[in-house]
Amino acid sequence: MEYGGSGGSLLAYADANSSSGVHALAPPEEVSKKKKVVVIGTGWAGTSFLKKLNNPSYDVQVISPRNYFAFTPLLPSVTCGTVEARSIVEPIRNIVRKKNVDICFWEAECFKIDAENKKVYCRCNQNSNMNGKEEFVVDYDYLVIAMGARPNTFNTPGVMEYCNFLKEVEDAQKIRRTVIDNFEKASLPNLSNEERKRILHFVVVGGGPTGVEFAAELHDFVNEDLVKLYPAAKDFVKITLLEAADHILNMFDKRITDFAEEKFKRDGIDVKLGSMVVKVSDKEISTKVRGNGETASIPYGMAVWSTGIGTHPVIRDFMKQIGQTNRRALATDEWLRVEGCNNVYALGDCATINQRKVMEDISAIFKKADKDDSGTLTVKEFQEVIDDICERYPQVELYLKNKKMRNIVDLLKEAKGDVAKESIELNIEEFKTALSEVDSQMKNLPATAQVASQQGTYLANCFNRMEDAEKNPEGPLRFRGEGRHRFRPFRYKHLGQFAPLGGEQTAAQLPGDWVSIGHSSQWLWYSVYASKQVSWRTRALVVSDWTRRFIFGRDSSRI
């Protein structure tokens, strides 16, 4: 999601501010005074940015190959008809049309980013003949890259050709059709039982939240709806979950992991842990057991690949251009600015925050805190900058929390020895010793909708206050340099996570190490996911789909 520029007149676009007609009718000199912001992508990060941006001093162009926002956490529900695809998508033009910011949308795909000349090269997403005018160039003052990521196949042979993915609405619709097709095929009279067993063997590769939720949804779909319509197929259906690690749902509390594995065992879902997929053909999946190297071939009828995310080719090319090679995602600083670029921001799954290490700036921090230039640091001097240090380097606060230290004094005491608070004075070497292990707490943020959404909101708030923050910086001290940073760094606030496990049971892990598993958590899941919908229209549609499913079951038509 970026602020874009001109140069896209080859495509017709709708005026986002249709109520006032400002963008379409404003004189050229008025439009040209506005900063051009180009947003690439309409996923969680980009849509969140657009929703929260309310500063009218920008001229915003949005470029994306899809003209809608999709509520991706409900994609597993779409695969089995629990929720309809139309219920979880909202047109981008609906989202931005009532805003007082000039925003227009172009349905196109970005295939090149030229940061040096501040240009974005795009290609029309339509298949119609445009007389060679499919490509166009957009200039920008600010660029916001939020194009997400693509599935990571780890270069496993056959995955792209034979596996289904679960990243887009189209993926979920394809899986739904394939499930129904396989049941219809297995019902034909001319098949052997062995062939029926293969066709009705559904394999899920990846034991993360998406893979686990899809396996649970598929199990419910089969046992609550399909076996009633295809009674002869009941004895042939099998669901297998392959996970290369030692447990599924590794990012969750061990109580949830254990419960999920036990529940899947009771439900008859075959969970194979430590199984790495090494090859996929049209009818078989070859696996190798991690540790002993045992190999096996698994016949299957449909395979869903859900093993993490990879980088879009356009992002890879851009990373080479700016010297960020050998990385899985665009590296940004704590303000979401792409390292090595001016006025380019990246957020969501396509980027990762490269948190600065305390030890890289340790000398500058010491010098800034030592106001009297005595060569030693007292507790009082350190306390005057500790808030700025914790804001600039969040790993310090996390380290104190994990070590169960009340405040920074405890950390200094540990480095100096058991002495009175008033008499603690540290030289530079002792100061380095005190903070030597702090950087070990640094972790990359997960590639989730929650992170992307918060990043979009944060960046929009920064753009809303850009002029004010230039005059009155509100961020922490610049330890390397003078003054303060313009904005406070981005801080992710984890609000909890869910893992639907089927049978109207969900595992919830909320802040404060609070874990809940069962039917009550399922109703909490319904409430949260309904409230997080992007519009009242999608909220009403999703709730009505859930209600329909309770009353009539899931639709098994092949449309």
Tab-separated table of C-alpha atoms in Angstrom, residues 162-539:
chain	number	residue	atom	x	y	z
A	162	TYR	CA	0.214	-31.020	-7.866
A	163	CYS	CA	-0.454	-29.342	-4.507
A	164	ASN	CA	-3.140	-26.864	-3.516
A	165	PHE	CA	-2.239	-23.773	-1.498
A	166	LEU	CA	-4.349	-21.753	0.927
A	167	LYS	CA	-3.279	-18.131	0.578
A	168	GLU	CA	-6.016	-16.596	-1.582
A	169	VAL	CA	-9.786	-16.805	-1.901
A	170	GLU	CA	-9.332	-18.542	-5.252
A	171	ASP	CA	-7.251	-21.226	-3.507
A	172	ALA	CA	-10.053	-21.928	-1.025
A	173	GLN	CA	-12.649	-22.151	-3.800
A	174	LYS	CA	-10.454	-24.551	-5.775
A	175	ILE	CA	-9.992	-26.792	-2.708
A	176	ARG	CA	-13.744	-26.833	-2.106
A	177	ARG	CA	-14.425	-27.926	-5.694
A	178	THR	CA	-11.690	-30.580	-5.530
A	179	VAL	CA	-13.086	-32.116	-2.320
A	180	ILE	CA	-16.545	-32.466	-3.892
A	181	ASP	CA	-15.050	-33.754	-7.164
A	182	ASN	CA	-13.122	-36.443	-5.308
A	183	PHE	CA	-16.247	-37.676	-3.524
A	184	GLU	CA	-18.119	-37.789	-6.830
A	185	LYS	CA	-15.251	-39.657	-8.506
A	186	ALA	CA	-15.063	-42.163	-5.645
A	187	SER	CA	-18.789	-42.865	-6.053
A	188	LEU	CA	-18.431	-44.071	-9.635
A	189	PRO	CA	-19.143	-47.821	-10.043
A	190	ASN	CA	-16.104	-48.717	-12.147
A	191	LEU	CA	-13.428	-48.015	-9.488
A	192	SER	CA	-11.619	-50.506	-7.291
A	193	ASN	CA	-11.680	-50.067	-3.520
A	194	GLU	CA	-7.959	-49.330	-3.618
A	195	GLU	CA	-8.525	-46.472	-6.044
A	196	ARG	CA	-11.424	-45.128	-3.927
A	197	LYS	CA	-9.162	-45.159	-0.899
A	198	ARG	CA	-6.523	-43.149	-2.766
A	199	ILE	CA	-8.976	-40.595	-4.143
A	200	LEU	CA	-10.487	-40.003	-0.690
A	201	HIS	CA	-7.119	-39.640	1.041
A	202	PHE	CA	-6.649	-35.949	1.844
A	203	VAL	CA	-3.128	-34.929	2.853
A	204	VAL	CA	-2.276	-31.644	4.598
A	205	VAL	CA	1.412	-30.689	4.609
A	206	GLY	CA	2.266	-28.343	7.478
A	207	GLY	CA	1.179	-28.396	11.116
A	208	GLY	CA	0.871	-24.656	11.626
A	209	PRO	CA	-2.403	-22.857	12.409
A	210	THR	CA	-3.639	-22.861	8.786
A	211	GLY	CA	-2.894	-26.543	8.170
A	212	VAL	CA	-4.389	-27.636	11.494
A	213	GLU	CA	-7.529	-25.530	11.021
A	214	PHE	CA	-8.048	-26.823	7.489
A	215	ALA	CA	-7.641	-30.449	8.628
A	216	ALA	CA	-10.185	-29.832	11.408
A	217	GLU	CA	-12.650	-28.097	9.031
A	218	LEU	CA	-12.316	-30.895	6.474
A	219	HIS	CA	-12.900	-33.544	9.151
A	220	ASP	CA	-16.109	-31.798	10.267
A	221	PHE	CA	-17.273	-31.342	6.656
A	222	VAL	CA	-16.757	-35.015	5.897
A	223	ASN	CA	-18.280	-36.408	9.081
A	224	GLU	CA	-21.140	-33.955	9.542
A	225	ASP	CA	-22.243	-33.490	5.934
A	226	LEU	CA	-20.568	-35.546	3.205
A	227	VAL	CA	-20.934	-39.028	4.731
A	228	LYS	CA	-24.710	-38.487	4.778
A	229	LEU	CA	-24.690	-37.795	1.049
A	230	TYR	CA	-22.006	-40.367	0.165
A	231	PRO	CA	-22.606	-43.195	2.682
A	232	ALA	CA	-20.620	-45.695	0.617
A	233	ALA	CA	-17.517	-43.491	0.865
A	234	LYS	CA	-17.459	-43.365	4.647
A	235	ASP	CA	-15.035	-46.275	5.113
A	236	PHE	CA	-12.575	-44.965	2.536
A	237	VAL	CA	-12.039	-41.396	3.758
A	238	LYS	CA	-8.752	-40.594	5.451
A	239	ILE	CA	-7.111	-37.311	6.491
A	240	THR	CA	-3.341	-37.180	7.085
A	241	LEU	CA	-1.389	-34.248	8.515
A	242	LEU	CA	2.355	-34.209	7.789
A	243	GLU	CA	4.604	-32.067	9.992
A	244	ALA	CA	8.410	-31.944	9.772
A	245	ALA	CA	8.854	-30.780	13.393
A	246	ASP	CA	8.251	-32.756	16.574
A	247	HIS	CA	4.851	-31.208	17.275
A	248	ILE	CA	2.047	-29.390	15.518
A	249	LEU	CA	1.157	-25.802	16.508
A	250	ASN	CA	4.712	-25.137	17.704
A	251	MET	CA	4.015	-21.440	18.285
A	252	PHE	CA	1.303	-22.242	20.848
A	253	ASP	CA	1.488	-23.209	24.505
A	254	LYS	CA	2.386	-26.879	25.098
A	255	ARG	CA	-1.054	-27.465	26.659
A	256	ILE	CA	-2.686	-26.524	23.355
A	257	THR	CA	-0.240	-28.591	21.304
A	258	ASP	CA	-0.852	-31.694	23.425
A	259	PHE	CA	-4.639	-31.226	23.343
A	260	ALA	CA	-4.659	-30.750	19.552
A	261	GLU	CA	-2.577	-33.872	18.917
A	262	GLU	CA	-4.746	-35.940	21.263
A	263	LYS	CA	-7.976	-34.637	19.751
A	264	PHE	CA	-6.830	-35.352	16.200
A	265	LYS	CA	-5.897	-38.860	17.303
A	266	ARG	CA	-9.412	-39.382	18.717
A	267	ASP	CA	-10.985	-37.952	15.566
A	268	GLY	CA	-9.025	-40.322	13.344
A	269	ILE	CA	-6.830	-37.671	11.743
A	270	ASP	CA	-3.446	-39.311	11.166
A	271	VAL	CA	-0.745	-36.912	12.404
A	272	LYS	CA	2.725	-37.903	11.194
A	273	LEU	CA	5.379	-35.907	13.056
A	274	GLY	CA	8.956	-35.555	11.857
A	275	SER	CA	7.856	-36.286	8.269
A	276	MET	CA	9.526	-34.195	5.583
A	277	VAL	CA	8.041	-34.175	2.093
A	278	VAL	CA	10.798	-34.716	-0.464
A	279	LYS	CA	8.753	-35.166	-3.647
A	280	VAL	CA	5.186	-34.921	-4.905
A	281	SER	CA	3.788	-36.682	-7.979
A	282	ASP	CA	0.248	-36.716	-9.346
A	283	LYS	CA	-0.762	-39.665	-7.153
A	284	GLU	CA	1.903	-40.076	-4.460
A	285	ILE	CA	3.737	-38.013	-1.854
A	286	SER	CA	7.232	-39.186	-0.898
A	287	THR	CA	8.312	-38.482	2.677
A	288	LYS	CA	11.447	-38.927	4.731
A	289	VAL	CA	11.406	-39.342	8.503
A	290	ARG	CA	13.641	-36.790	10.174
A	291	GLY	CA	16.291	-38.577	12.212
A	292	ASN	CA	16.416	-42.114	10.850
A	293	GLY	CA	15.950	-41.140	7.182
A	294	GLU	CA	13.213	-43.714	6.528
A	295	THR	CA	11.321	-43.029	3.298
A	296	ALA	CA	7.705	-43.744	2.446
A	297	SER	CA	5.276	-43.151	-0.423
A	298	ILE	CA	1.764	-42.036	0.441
A	299	PRO	CA	-0.996	-42.354	-2.189
A	300	TYR	CA	-3.331	-39.346	-2.093
A	301	GLY	CA	-6.304	-37.790	-3.822
A	302	MET	CA	-5.775	-34.168	-2.812
A	303	ALA	CA	-2.842	-32.417	-1.111
A	304	VAL	CA	-2.838	-29.003	0.559
A	305	TRP	CA	0.561	-27.344	1.084
A	306	SER	CA	0.743	-25.001	4.084
A	307	THR	CA	4.350	-24.759	5.240
A	308	GLY	CA	5.217	-21.094	5.536
A	309	ILE	CA	5.796	-18.144	3.238
A	310	GLY	CA	8.260	-17.195	0.522
A	311	THR	CA	9.258	-13.989	-1.248
A	312	HIS	CA	7.574	-12.550	-4.333
A	313	PRO	CA	9.941	-12.307	-7.344
A	314	VAL	CA	9.476	-8.515	-7.554
A	315	ILE	CA	10.569	-8.213	-3.911
A	316	ARG	CA	13.591	-10.449	-4.535
A	317	ASP	CA	14.645	-8.254	-7.457
A	318	PHE	CA	14.162	-5.116	-5.371
A	319	MET	CA	16.253	-6.597	-2.538
A	320	LYS	CA	19.118	-7.257	-4.983
A	321	GLN	CA	18.807	-3.702	-6.260
A	322	ILE	CA	19.226	-2.201	-2.762
A	323	GLY	CA	21.851	-4.659	-1.527
A	324	GLN	CA	19.649	-6.831	0.684
A	325	THR	CA	20.639	-10.242	-0.601
A	326	ASN	CA	20.382	-13.551	1.287
A	327	ARG	CA	17.318	-12.460	3.239
A	328	ARG	CA	13.845	-13.988	3.274
A	329	ALA	CA	12.072	-10.610	3.406
A	330	LEU	CA	12.702	-6.882	3.058
A	331	ALA	CA	14.613	-5.563	6.062
A	332	THR	CA	13.171	-2.420	7.644
A	333	ASP	CA	14.053	-0.374	10.690
A	334	GLU	CA	11.735	0.032	13.684
A	335	TRP	CA	9.851	2.773	11.817
A	336	LEU	CA	9.064	0.356	8.949
A	337	ARG	CA	11.400	2.199	6.556
A	338	VAL	CA	13.234	-0.071	4.123
A	339	GLU	CA	16.934	-0.063	4.997
A	340	GLY	CA	18.988	1.654	2.312
A	341	CYS	CA	16.054	3.564	0.796
A	342	ASN	CA	14.547	6.986	1.324
A	343	ASN	CA	10.778	7.314	1.611
A	344	VAL	CA	10.125	3.601	1.014
A	345	TYR	CA	8.221	1.647	3.653
A	346	ALA	CA	7.482	-2.082	3.822
A	347	LEU	CA	5.057	-3.885	6.108
A	348	GLY	CA	3.221	-7.162	6.470
A	349	ASP	CA	4.494	-10.547	5.308
A	350	CYS	CA	6.886	-9.114	2.701
A	351	ALA	CA	9.009	-7.369	5.359
A	352	THR	CA	10.782	-8.031	8.624
A	353	ILE	CA	11.933	-5.496	11.211
A	354	ASN	CA	15.693	-5.504	11.702
A	355	GLN	CA	15.733	-4.492	15.365
A	356	ARG	CA	18.893	-2.578	16.219
A	357	LYS	CA	21.177	-4.225	18.772
A	358	VAL	CA	22.060	-2.477	22.002
A	359	MET	CA	25.691	-3.556	21.750
A	360	GLU	CA	26.070	-1.771	18.394
A	361	ASP	CA	25.309	1.533	20.102
A	362	ILE	CA	26.654	0.805	23.572
A	363	SER	CA	29.386	3.469	23.461
A	364	ALA	CA	26.998	6.111	22.142
A	365	ILE	CA	24.442	5.236	24.837
A	366	PHE	CA	27.094	5.494	27.557
A	367	LYS	CA	28.315	8.842	26.271
A	368	LYS	CA	24.773	10.247	26.054
A	369	ALA	CA	23.939	9.091	29.581
A	370	ASP	CA	27.244	10.324	31.083
A	371	LYS	CA	26.274	13.989	31.093
A	372	ASP	CA	29.117	15.142	33.345
A	373	ASP	CA	31.739	13.322	31.240
A	374	SER	CA	33.117	11.664	34.351
A	375	GLY	CA	33.825	8.383	32.590
A	376	THR	CA	31.464	6.563	34.952
A	377	LEU	CA	27.696	6.195	34.992
A	378	THR	CA	25.632	6.616	38.157
A	379	VAL	CA	22.177	5.157	38.737
A	380	LYS	CA	20.677	8.649	38.574
A	381	GLU	CA	22.304	9.367	35.207
A	382	PHE	CA	21.163	6.045	33.819
A	383	GLN	CA	17.592	6.481	35.049
A	384	GLU	CA	17.318	9.734	33.098
A	385	VAL	CA	17.755	7.869	29.799
A	386	ILE	CA	16.317	4.446	30.658
A	387	ASP	CA	12.865	5.224	29.234
A	388	ASP	CA	14.435	6.242	25.924
A	389	ILE	CA	16.603	3.121	25.926
A	390	CYS	CA	13.616	0.823	26.565
A	391	GLU	CA	11.636	2.560	23.815
A	392	ARG	CA	14.482	2.404	21.307
A	393	TYR	CA	15.622	-1.093	22.292
A	394	PRO	CA	12.590	-3.114	23.511
A	395	GLN	CA	14.817	-6.113	24.184
A	396	VAL	CA	16.065	-4.326	27.338
A	397	GLU	CA	12.610	-4.311	28.894
A	398	LEU	CA	11.988	-7.895	27.792
A	399	TYR	CA	15.295	-8.992	29.312
A	400	LEU	CA	14.419	-7.419	32.656
A	401	LYS	CA	11.036	-9.107	32.608
A	402	ASN	CA	12.426	-12.538	31.751
A	403	LYS	CA	15.114	-12.229	34.436
A	404	LYS	CA	12.385	-11.144	36.922
A	405	MET	CA	14.228	-7.916	37.660
A	406	ARG	CA	12.139	-5.063	39.060
A	407	ASN	CA	14.032	-2.276	37.349
A	408	ILE	CA	17.338	-1.272	35.795
A	409	VAL	CA	18.982	-0.950	39.215
A	410	ASP	CA	18.790	-4.727	39.637
A	411	LEU	CA	20.585	-5.138	36.310
A	412	LEU	CA	23.337	-2.734	37.321
A	413	LYS	CA	23.692	-4.424	40.711
A	414	GLU	CA	24.163	-7.782	38.994
A	415	ALA	CA	27.004	-6.324	36.939
A	416	LYS	CA	28.630	-4.459	39.847
A	417	GLY	CA	28.004	-6.868	42.657
A	418	ASP	CA	25.838	-6.502	45.748
A	419	VAL	CA	26.364	-2.847	46.639
A	420	ALA	CA	24.083	-0.050	47.740
A	421	LYS	CA	22.035	1.658	45.060
A	422	GLU	CA	23.543	5.072	45.772
A	423	SER	CA	27.111	3.883	45.362
A	424	ILE	CA	26.716	2.120	42.015
A	425	GLU	CA	28.971	3.625	39.380
A	426	LEU	CA	29.867	1.794	36.185
A	427	ASN	CA	32.623	2.442	33.724
A	428	ILE	CA	32.168	1.617	30.053
A	429	GLU	CA	33.377	-1.977	30.358
A	430	GLU	CA	31.105	-2.683	33.345
A	431	PHE	CA	28.237	-1.055	31.444
A	432	LYS	CA	28.881	-3.362	28.491
A	433	THR	CA	28.894	-6.352	30.838
A	434	ALA	CA	25.541	-5.310	32.325
A	435	LEU	CA	23.880	-5.192	28.907
A	436	SER	CA	25.869	-7.951	27.208
A	437	GLU	CA	23.042	-10.520	27.166
A	438	VAL	CA	20.187	-8.139	26.394
A	439	ASP	CA	20.281	-8.644	22.614
A	440	SER	CA	19.661	-12.373	23.033
A	441	GLN	CA	15.978	-11.512	23.588
A	442	MET	CA	15.506	-10.253	20.028
A	443	LYS	CA	12.972	-12.200	17.946
A	444	ASN	CA	11.392	-11.668	14.549
A	445	LEU	CA	7.685	-10.926	14.519
A	446	PRO	CA	5.433	-13.714	13.178
A	447	ALA	CA	3.946	-13.374	9.695
A	448	THR	CA	0.343	-13.013	10.845
A	449	ALA	CA	-2.650	-10.841	9.985
A	450	GLN	CA	-2.473	-9.335	13.472
A	451	VAL	CA	1.076	-8.035	12.952
A	452	ALA	CA	0.318	-6.700	9.458
A	453	SER	CA	-2.826	-4.923	10.635
A	454	GLN	CA	-1.035	-3.208	13.526
A	455	GLN	CA	1.800	-2.149	11.215
A	456	GLY	CA	-0.660	-0.600	8.768
A	457	THR	CA	-2.366	1.340	11.565
A	458	TYR	CA	0.976	2.508	12.972
A	459	LEU	CA	2.268	3.731	9.599
A	460	ALA	CA	-1.000	5.555	8.831
A	461	ASN	CA	-0.766	7.353	12.177
A	462	CYS	CA	2.791	8.370	11.309
A	463	PHE	CA	1.665	9.792	7.970
A	464	ASN	CA	-1.250	11.570	9.643
A	465	ARG	CA	1.177	13.375	11.977
A	466	MET	CA	4.100	13.752	9.579
A	467	GLU	CA	4.191	17.571	9.554
A	468	ASP	CA	3.730	17.936	13.312
A	469	ALA	CA	6.382	15.333	14.101
A	470	GLU	CA	8.873	17.096	11.820
A	471	LYS	CA	8.571	20.207	13.998
A	472	ASN	CA	8.097	18.441	17.341
A	473	PRO	CA	9.757	14.989	17.323
A	474	GLU	CA	7.995	12.616	19.698
A	475	GLY	CA	10.293	9.597	19.572
A	476	PRO	CA	13.188	8.532	21.812
A	477	LEU	CA	16.623	10.168	21.978
A	478	ARG	CA	18.947	9.718	19.023
A	479	PHE	CA	21.891	8.064	20.728
A	480	ARG	CA	23.884	8.366	17.521
A	481	GLY	CA	23.198	12.008	16.718
A	482	GLU	CA	21.323	14.972	18.131
A	483	GLY	CA	17.690	15.460	19.083
A	484	ARG	CA	14.914	12.891	19.050
A	485	HIS	CA	13.486	10.540	16.451
A	486	ARG	CA	10.404	11.841	14.653
A	487	PHE	CA	8.120	9.011	15.806
A	488	ARG	CA	8.044	6.352	18.446
A	489	PRO	CA	9.190	3.017	16.964
A	490	PHE	CA	6.614	0.405	15.997
A	491	ARG	CA	5.701	-1.891	18.874
A	492	TYR	CA	3.692	-5.035	18.289
A	493	LYS	CA	1.067	-5.769	20.930
A	494	HIS	CA	0.103	-9.422	20.942
A	495	LEU	CA	-3.650	-9.746	21.522
A	496	GLY	CA	-3.792	-13.530	21.543
A	497	GLN	CA	-4.269	-16.277	18.976
A	498	PHE	CA	-6.800	-18.988	18.190
A	499	ALA	CA	-6.573	-22.515	16.835
A	500	PRO	CA	-9.970	-23.993	15.815
A	501	LEU	CA	-9.722	-27.771	16.266
A	502	GLY	CA	-13.087	-28.930	14.921
A	503	GLY	CA	-16.150	-30.258	16.682
A	504	GLU	CA	-17.016	-26.740	17.870
A	505	GLN	CA	-13.853	-26.686	19.975
A	506	THR	CA	-11.174	-24.010	19.763
A	507	ALA	CA	-7.932	-23.409	21.625
A	508	ALA	CA	-7.286	-19.827	22.671
A	509	GLN	CA	-4.018	-18.420	23.956
A	510	LEU	CA	-4.433	-14.891	25.271
A	511	PRO	CA	-2.008	-12.399	26.841
A	512	GLY	CA	-0.890	-13.206	30.369
A	513	ASP	CA	-0.312	-16.901	29.594
A	514	TRP	CA	-4.075	-17.507	29.717
A	515	VAL	CA	-5.085	-20.677	27.867
A	516	SER	CA	-8.631	-21.834	27.200
A	517	ILE	CA	-9.663	-24.914	25.241
A	518	GLY	CA	-13.156	-26.081	24.417
A	519	HIS	CA	-16.629	-24.932	23.402
A	520	SER	CA	-16.480	-21.642	25.304
A	521	SER	CA	-13.371	-20.669	23.330
A	522	GLN	CA	-15.247	-21.466	20.107
A	523	TRP	CA	-17.861	-18.832	20.963
A	524	LEU	CA	-15.094	-16.395	21.797
A	525	TRP	CA	-13.591	-17.167	18.380
A	526	TYR	CA	-16.947	-16.450	16.703
A	527	SER	CA	-17.218	-13.136	18.552
A	528	VAL	CA	-13.669	-11.960	17.788
A	529	TYR	CA	-13.719	-12.955	14.119
A	530	ALA	CA	-17.118	-11.335	13.584
A	531	SER	CA	-15.984	-8.112	15.266
A	532	LYS	CA	-12.760	-7.974	13.222
A	533	GLN	CA	-14.577	-7.965	9.876
A	534	VAL	CA	-13.718	-4.920	7.785
A	535	SER	CA	-17.337	-3.794	7.249
A	536	TRP	CA	-20.855	-4.285	8.598
A	537	ARG	CA	-21.748	-5.974	5.317
A	538	THR	CA	-19.148	-8.748	5.682
A	539	ARG	CA	-19.925	-9.013	9.398
